[in-house]
Amino acid sequence: MFGVEQYSSGRCCIIMDIKHNFESVRQRITEAALRAGRDPRDIKLLAVSKYQPLEVIAAAYQAGQTLFAESRVQEWQEKARQLPSACAWHFVGRLQTNKVKYLDDRMSVLHSLDRFELLPELEKHGQRLGHIWTALLQVNIAEDPAKAGLPVADVQDFLAVLPDYPHVRVRGLMTIGRLGATPLETRGFFRALHQRRAIWQSQAPPGMDLSELSMGMSDDFEIAVEEGATIVRIGRRVFAEL
Ligand SMILES: *Cc1c(COP(=O)(O)O)cnc(C)c1O
């Protein structure tokens, strides 16, 4: 989407601009955390690098960022192959069942476990690789028909079947706010997910840990931090405003 040629001038400037973007977003996360009485170190900044060229991701890595997210399996494979192995990769896109076979242990966290059909595929592939997937359950808390995510009404049943898939380990919840929602509505969705997490945790099979809350993007990450996010997923705000 953004070719490297669109950036102002040369490699040093890309690194300087990206470093500045990351510093500014980290500062805003810190301030939001402190406003909410939270420890800023409890919030991870996930840089959503989908569509970004290798040079730009490499610049972010040089600026100290190691946590990246992609939304297409094949694009991720290519980037993971070419970028330093110290980069940790998360997946935030809709995961097609026929793409599961391309995943491997370089993929640290799947944020988009959003339907039952993915479980047998992930289990089978995990068994084959001897790898346990770490995943977040994507919940459609805004009940937005345009967005993926498990309906709220299905979450408890989903958690209850997870012990049948020992190669899938759910560590928390993920959500996307509704497009066009007001900040107040967005806050309501994030708060609702945080509150429901406590209920789902209390009903979950023994040993299941739902502590991660992945919520907040470029336009609403401060609200998400104030409402308990442990991971914010930021694309445009760190990469595109150069
Ligand atoms: C693209 C994307 C992001 C990042 O969005 P920005 O608005 O660019 O910050 C976050 N989460 C998901 C699921 C995405 O697809």
CSV table of C-alpha atoms and ligand atoms in Angstrom, one decimal:
chain,number,residue,atom,x,y,z
A,1,MET,CA,0.0,0.0,0.0
A,2,PHE,CA,2.8,2.5,0.9
A,3,GLY,CA,5.8,2.0,-1.3
A,4,VAL,CA,9.1,2.9,0.2
A,5,GLU,CA,9.6,5.5,-2.6
A,6,GLN,CA,6.8,7.6,-1.1
A,7,TYR,CA,8.9,8.3,2.0
A,8,SER,CA,10.7,11.6,2.1
A,9,SER,CA,14.4,10.9,1.5
A,10,GLY,CA,16.6,8.0,2.1
A,11,ARG,CA,17.0,5.3,4.6
A,12,CYS,CA,18.3,7.3,7.5
A,13,CYS,CA,15.2,9.5,7.4
A,14,ILE,CA,12.8,6.5,7.4
A,15,ILE,CA,14.5,5.2,10.5
A,16,MET,CA,14.4,8.6,12.2
A,17,ASP,CA,10.7,9.2,11.3
A,18,ILE,CA,9.7,5.7,12.4
A,19,LYS,CA,11.7,6.0,15.6
A,20,HIS,CA,9.8,9.2,16.3
A,21,ASN,CA,6.4,7.6,15.6
A,22,PHE,CA,7.1,4.7,17.9
A,23,GLU,CA,8.4,7.0,20.7
A,24,SER,CA,5.3,9.2,20.4
A,25,VAL,CA,2.9,6.2,20.5
A,26,ARG,CA,4.8,4.7,23.4
A,27,GLN,CA,4.5,8.0,25.2
A,28,ARG,CA,0.8,8.1,24.7
A,29,ILE,CA,0.4,4.5,25.9
A,30,THR,CA,2.3,5.4,29.0
A,31,GLU,CA,0.2,8.5,29.7
A,32,ALA,CA,-3.1,6.5,29.2
A,33,ALA,CA,-1.8,3.8,31.5
A,34,LEU,CA,-0.9,6.2,34.2
A,35,ARG,CA,-4.3,8.0,33.9
A,36,ALA,CA,-5.9,4.6,34.5
A,37,GLY,CA,-3.6,3.7,37.4
A,38,ARG,CA,-1.9,1.0,35.4
A,39,ASP,CA,1.7,0.0,35.0
A,40,PRO,CA,2.7,1.0,31.4
A,41,ARG,CA,5.0,-2.1,31.3
A,42,ASP,CA,1.9,-4.3,31.3
A,43,ILE,CA,0.9,-3.1,27.8
A,44,LYS,CA,2.6,-4.4,24.6
A,45,LEU,CA,2.8,-2.4,21.5
A,46,LEU,CA,2.2,-4.6,18.5
A,47,ALA,CA,3.2,-3.0,15.2
A,48,VAL,CA,0.8,-4.0,12.5
A,49,SER,CA,3.2,-4.2,9.5
A,50,LYS,CA,0.7,-5.6,7.0
A,51,TYR,CA,1.3,-4.2,3.5
A,52,GLN,CA,4.5,-2.5,4.6
A,53,PRO,CA,7.6,-3.2,2.6
A,54,LEU,CA,10.6,-5.0,4.2
A,55,GLU,CA,12.6,-1.8,4.3
A,56,VAL,CA,10.1,-0.1,6.5
A,57,ILE,CA,9.8,-3.0,8.9
A,58,ALA,CA,13.5,-3.3,9.0
A,59,ALA,CA,13.7,0.4,10.0
A,60,ALA,CA,11.2,-0.2,12.8
A,61,TYR,CA,13.3,-3.1,14.0
A,62,GLN,CA,16.4,-0.9,14.0
A,63,ALA,CA,14.4,1.6,16.0
A,64,GLY,CA,13.9,-1.1,18.7
A,65,GLN,CA,10.5,-2.6,17.8
A,66,THR,CA,10.5,-6.4,17.7
A,67,LEU,CA,6.8,-7.2,17.9
A,68,PHE,CA,5.0,-7.2,14.5
A,69,ALA,CA,1.7,-8.4,13.1
A,70,GLU,CA,0.6,-9.6,9.7
A,71,SER,CA,-2.8,-10.3,8.3
A,72,ARG,CA,-2.0,-12.6,5.4
A,73,VAL,CA,-0.2,-15.9,5.8
A,74,GLN,CA,1.8,-15.9,2.6
A,75,GLU,CA,2.9,-12.3,3.1
A,76,TRP,CA,4.0,-13.2,6.6
A,77,GLN,CA,6.0,-16.2,5.4
A,78,GLU,CA,8.0,-14.0,3.1
A,79,LYS,CA,8.7,-11.4,5.7
A,80,ALA,CA,9.5,-13.8,8.4
A,81,ARG,CA,12.0,-15.4,6.1
A,82,GLN,CA,13.7,-12.1,5.2
A,83,LEU,CA,13.7,-10.2,8.5
A,84,PRO,CA,15.8,-10.9,11.6
A,85,SER,CA,14.8,-14.0,13.6
A,86,ALA,CA,14.6,-11.7,16.7
A,87,CYS,CA,11.3,-10.3,15.2
A,88,ALA,CA,8.3,-11.9,16.9
A,89,TRP,CA,5.2,-12.3,14.7
A,90,HIS,CA,1.5,-12.2,15.5
A,91,PHE,CA,-1.3,-12.8,13.2
A,92,VAL,CA,-4.3,-10.5,13.1
A,93,GLY,CA,-6.1,-11.2,9.9
A,94,ARG,CA,-8.9,-13.6,9.1
A,95,LEU,CA,-7.3,-17.0,9.1
A,96,GLN,CA,-8.6,-19.3,6.3
A,97,THR,CA,-8.6,-23.0,7.2
A,98,ASN,CA,-6.7,-23.9,4.0
A,99,LYS,CA,-3.8,-21.5,5.1
A,100,VAL,CA,-3.3,-23.1,8.5
A,101,LYS,CA,-0.8,-25.5,7.0
A,102,TYR,CA,1.6,-22.7,6.1
A,103,LEU,CA,2.0,-21.6,9.7
A,104,ASP,CA,5.0,-22.7,11.8
A,105,ASP,CA,6.6,-22.0,15.1
A,106,ARG,CA,7.8,-18.5,14.0
A,107,MET,CA,4.2,-17.4,14.5
A,108,SER,CA,4.0,-16.5,18.2
A,109,VAL,CA,0.3,-15.5,18.7
A,110,LEU,CA,-2.8,-15.9,16.6
A,111,HIS,CA,-5.2,-13.1,17.5
A,112,SER,CA,-8.0,-14.2,15.2
A,113,LEU,CA,-9.2,-17.5,16.5
A,114,ASP,CA,-12.8,-16.7,15.6
A,115,ARG,CA,-14.7,-19.9,14.8
A,116,PHE,CA,-15.0,-23.5,15.7
A,117,GLU,CA,-13.8,-24.8,12.2
A,118,LEU,CA,-10.3,-23.5,12.9
A,119,LEU,CA,-9.8,-25.8,15.9
A,120,PRO,CA,-9.4,-29.2,14.2
A,121,GLU,CA,-7.1,-27.6,11.5
A,122,LEU,CA,-4.8,-26.0,14.1
A,123,GLU,CA,-4.8,-29.2,16.2
A,124,LYS,CA,-3.9,-31.4,13.3
A,125,HIS,CA,-1.1,-29.1,12.1
A,126,GLY,CA,0.1,-28.5,15.6
A,127,GLN,CA,0.4,-32.3,16.1
A,128,ARG,CA,2.3,-32.7,12.9
A,129,LEU,CA,4.8,-30.0,13.9
A,130,GLY,CA,4.9,-30.8,17.6
A,131,HIS,CA,3.9,-27.2,18.2
A,132,ILE,CA,1.3,-25.7,20.5
A,133,TRP,CA,-0.3,-22.5,19.1
A,134,THR,CA,-0.9,-19.6,21.4
A,135,ALA,CA,-4.1,-17.9,20.4
A,136,LEU,CA,-6.5,-15.2,21.5
A,137,LEU,CA,-10.2,-15.7,21.0
A,138,GLN,CA,-11.6,-13.0,18.7
A,139,VAL,CA,-14.9,-11.8,20.1
A,140,ASN,CA,-17.4,-9.7,18.1
A,141,ILE,CA,-18.3,-7.7,21.2
A,142,ALA,CA,-19.8,-4.9,19.1
A,143,GLU,CA,-22.1,-7.4,17.4
A,144,ASP,CA,-21.0,-5.8,14.2
A,145,PRO,CA,-22.2,-8.0,11.2
A,146,ALA,CA,-19.3,-6.5,9.1
A,147,LYS,CA,-16.6,-7.8,11.5
A,148,ALA,CA,-15.3,-11.2,12.2
A,149,GLY,CA,-15.3,-12.6,15.7
A,150,LEU,CA,-17.1,-15.2,17.7
A,151,PRO,CA,-20.6,-14.1,18.8
A,152,VAL,CA,-20.7,-13.3,22.5
A,153,ALA,CA,-23.3,-16.0,23.0
A,154,ASP,CA,-20.9,-18.7,21.7
A,155,VAL,CA,-17.8,-17.9,23.8
A,156,GLN,CA,-18.6,-20.1,26.8
A,157,ASP,CA,-19.2,-23.1,24.5
A,158,PHE,CA,-16.0,-22.4,22.6
A,159,LEU,CA,-13.9,-22.3,25.8
A,160,ALA,CA,-15.6,-25.5,26.9
A,161,VAL,CA,-14.4,-27.5,23.8
A,162,LEU,CA,-10.8,-26.3,23.9
A,163,PRO,CA,-9.5,-29.1,26.1
A,164,ASP,CA,-10.3,-31.4,23.1
A,165,TYR,CA,-7.6,-29.5,21.2
A,166,PRO,CA,-4.4,-29.6,23.3
A,167,HIS,CA,-2.3,-28.0,20.6
A,168,VAL,CA,-4.3,-24.8,20.9
A,169,ARG,CA,-3.6,-22.8,24.0
A,170,VAL,CA,-5.9,-19.8,24.4
A,171,ARG,CA,-4.4,-17.0,26.5
A,172,GLY,CA,-6.9,-14.2,26.2
A,173,LEU,CA,-9.4,-12.3,24.1
A,174,MET,CA,-9.2,-10.0,21.1
A,175,THR,CA,-11.7,-7.5,19.7
A,176,ILE,CA,-12.1,-4.8,17.1
A,177,GLY,CA,-14.3,-1.9,17.8
A,178,ARG,CA,-17.1,-1.1,15.4
A,179,LEU,CA,-16.4,1.0,12.4
A,180,GLY,CA,-17.8,4.5,12.8
A,181,ALA,CA,-18.5,4.1,16.5
A,182,THR,CA,-18.1,7.2,18.7
A,183,PRO,CA,-15.3,7.2,21.3
A,184,LEU,CA,-18.0,6.7,24.0
A,185,GLU,CA,-19.4,3.6,22.2
A,186,THR,CA,-15.9,2.3,21.6
A,187,ARG,CA,-15.1,2.6,25.3
A,188,GLY,CA,-18.3,0.7,26.1
A,189,PHE,CA,-17.2,-2.2,23.9
A,190,PHE,CA,-13.8,-2.4,25.4
A,191,ARG,CA,-15.2,-2.2,28.9
A,192,ALA,CA,-17.8,-4.9,28.1
A,193,LEU,CA,-15.1,-7.2,26.9
A,194,HIS,CA,-13.0,-6.6,30.0
A,195,GLN,CA,-15.9,-7.2,32.3
A,196,ARG,CA,-17.1,-10.3,30.5
A,197,ARG,CA,-13.6,-11.7,30.6
A,198,ALA,CA,-13.9,-12.1,34.3
A,199,ILE,CA,-17.2,-14.1,33.9
A,200,TRP,CA,-15.7,-16.3,31.1
A,201,GLN,CA,-12.6,-16.9,33.1
A,202,SER,CA,-14.7,-18.1,36.1
A,203,GLN,CA,-16.6,-20.5,33.8
A,204,ALA,CA,-13.6,-21.7,31.8
A,205,PRO,CA,-12.1,-25.2,32.1
A,206,PRO,CA,-9.5,-25.5,34.9
A,207,GLY,CA,-6.0,-24.1,34.1
A,208,MET,CA,-7.2,-21.9,31.2
A,209,ASP,CA,-5.7,-18.4,31.4
A,210,LEU,CA,-7.6,-15.5,29.7
A,211,SER,CA,-5.2,-12.8,30.9
A,212,GLU,CA,-4.4,-11.1,27.6
A,213,LEU,CA,-6.7,-8.5,26.2
A,214,SER,CA,-5.9,-7.4,22.6
A,215,MET,CA,-7.8,-4.3,21.8
A,216,GLY,CA,-7.2,-0.8,20.4
A,217,MET,CA,-5.8,0.3,17.1
A,218,SER,CA,-4.5,3.7,15.7
A,219,ASP,CA,-7.7,5.6,16.4
A,220,ASP,CA,-8.7,4.2,19.8
A,221,PHE,CA,-5.6,2.7,21.5
A,222,GLU,CA,-5.6,5.2,24.4
A,223,ILE,CA,-9.2,4.3,25.2
A,224,ALA,CA,-8.3,0.6,25.1
A,225,VAL,CA,-5.4,1.1,27.4
A,226,GLU,CA,-7.6,2.9,29.9
A,227,GLU,CA,-10.1,0.0,29.7
A,228,GLY,CA,-7.5,-2.7,30.4
A,229,ALA,CA,-5.9,-3.7,27.1
A,230,THR,CA,-2.6,-5.7,27.5
A,231,ILE,CA,-1.8,-5.5,23.7
A,232,VAL,CA,-2.6,-2.6,21.4
A,233,ARG,CA,-2.3,-3.3,17.6
A,234,ILE,CA,-1.1,-0.2,15.8
A,235,GLY,CA,-0.5,0.2,12.0
A,236,ARG,CA,-1.1,3.6,10.5
A,237,ARG,CA,0.0,5.6,13.5
A,238,VAL,CA,3.5,4.1,13.5
A,239,PHE,CA,4.1,3.4,9.8
A,240,ALA,CA,2.0,5.6,7.6
A,241,GLU,CA,2.3,9.1,9.0
A,242,LEU,CA,5.9,9.7,7.9
B,1,LIG,C1,-4.9,-3.4,10.2
B,1,LIG,C2,-5.3,-3.9,11.6
B,1,LIG,C3,-4.8,-3.2,12.7
B,1,LIG,C4,-4.1,-1.9,12.6
B,1,LIG,O1,-4.9,-0.8,12.2
B,1,LIG,P1,-4.5,0.7,12.2
B,1,LIG,O2,-5.8,1.4,12.2
B,1,LIG,O3,-3.7,0.9,11.0
B,1,LIG,O4,-3.8,0.9,13.5
B,1,LIG,C5,-5.2,-3.7,14.0
B,1,LIG,N1,-5.9,-4.8,14.1
B,1,LIG,C6,-6.3,-5.5,13.1
B,1,LIG,C7,-7.1,-6.7,13.3
B,1,LIG,C8,-6.0,-5.1,11.8
B,1,LIG,O5,-6.5,-5.8,10.7
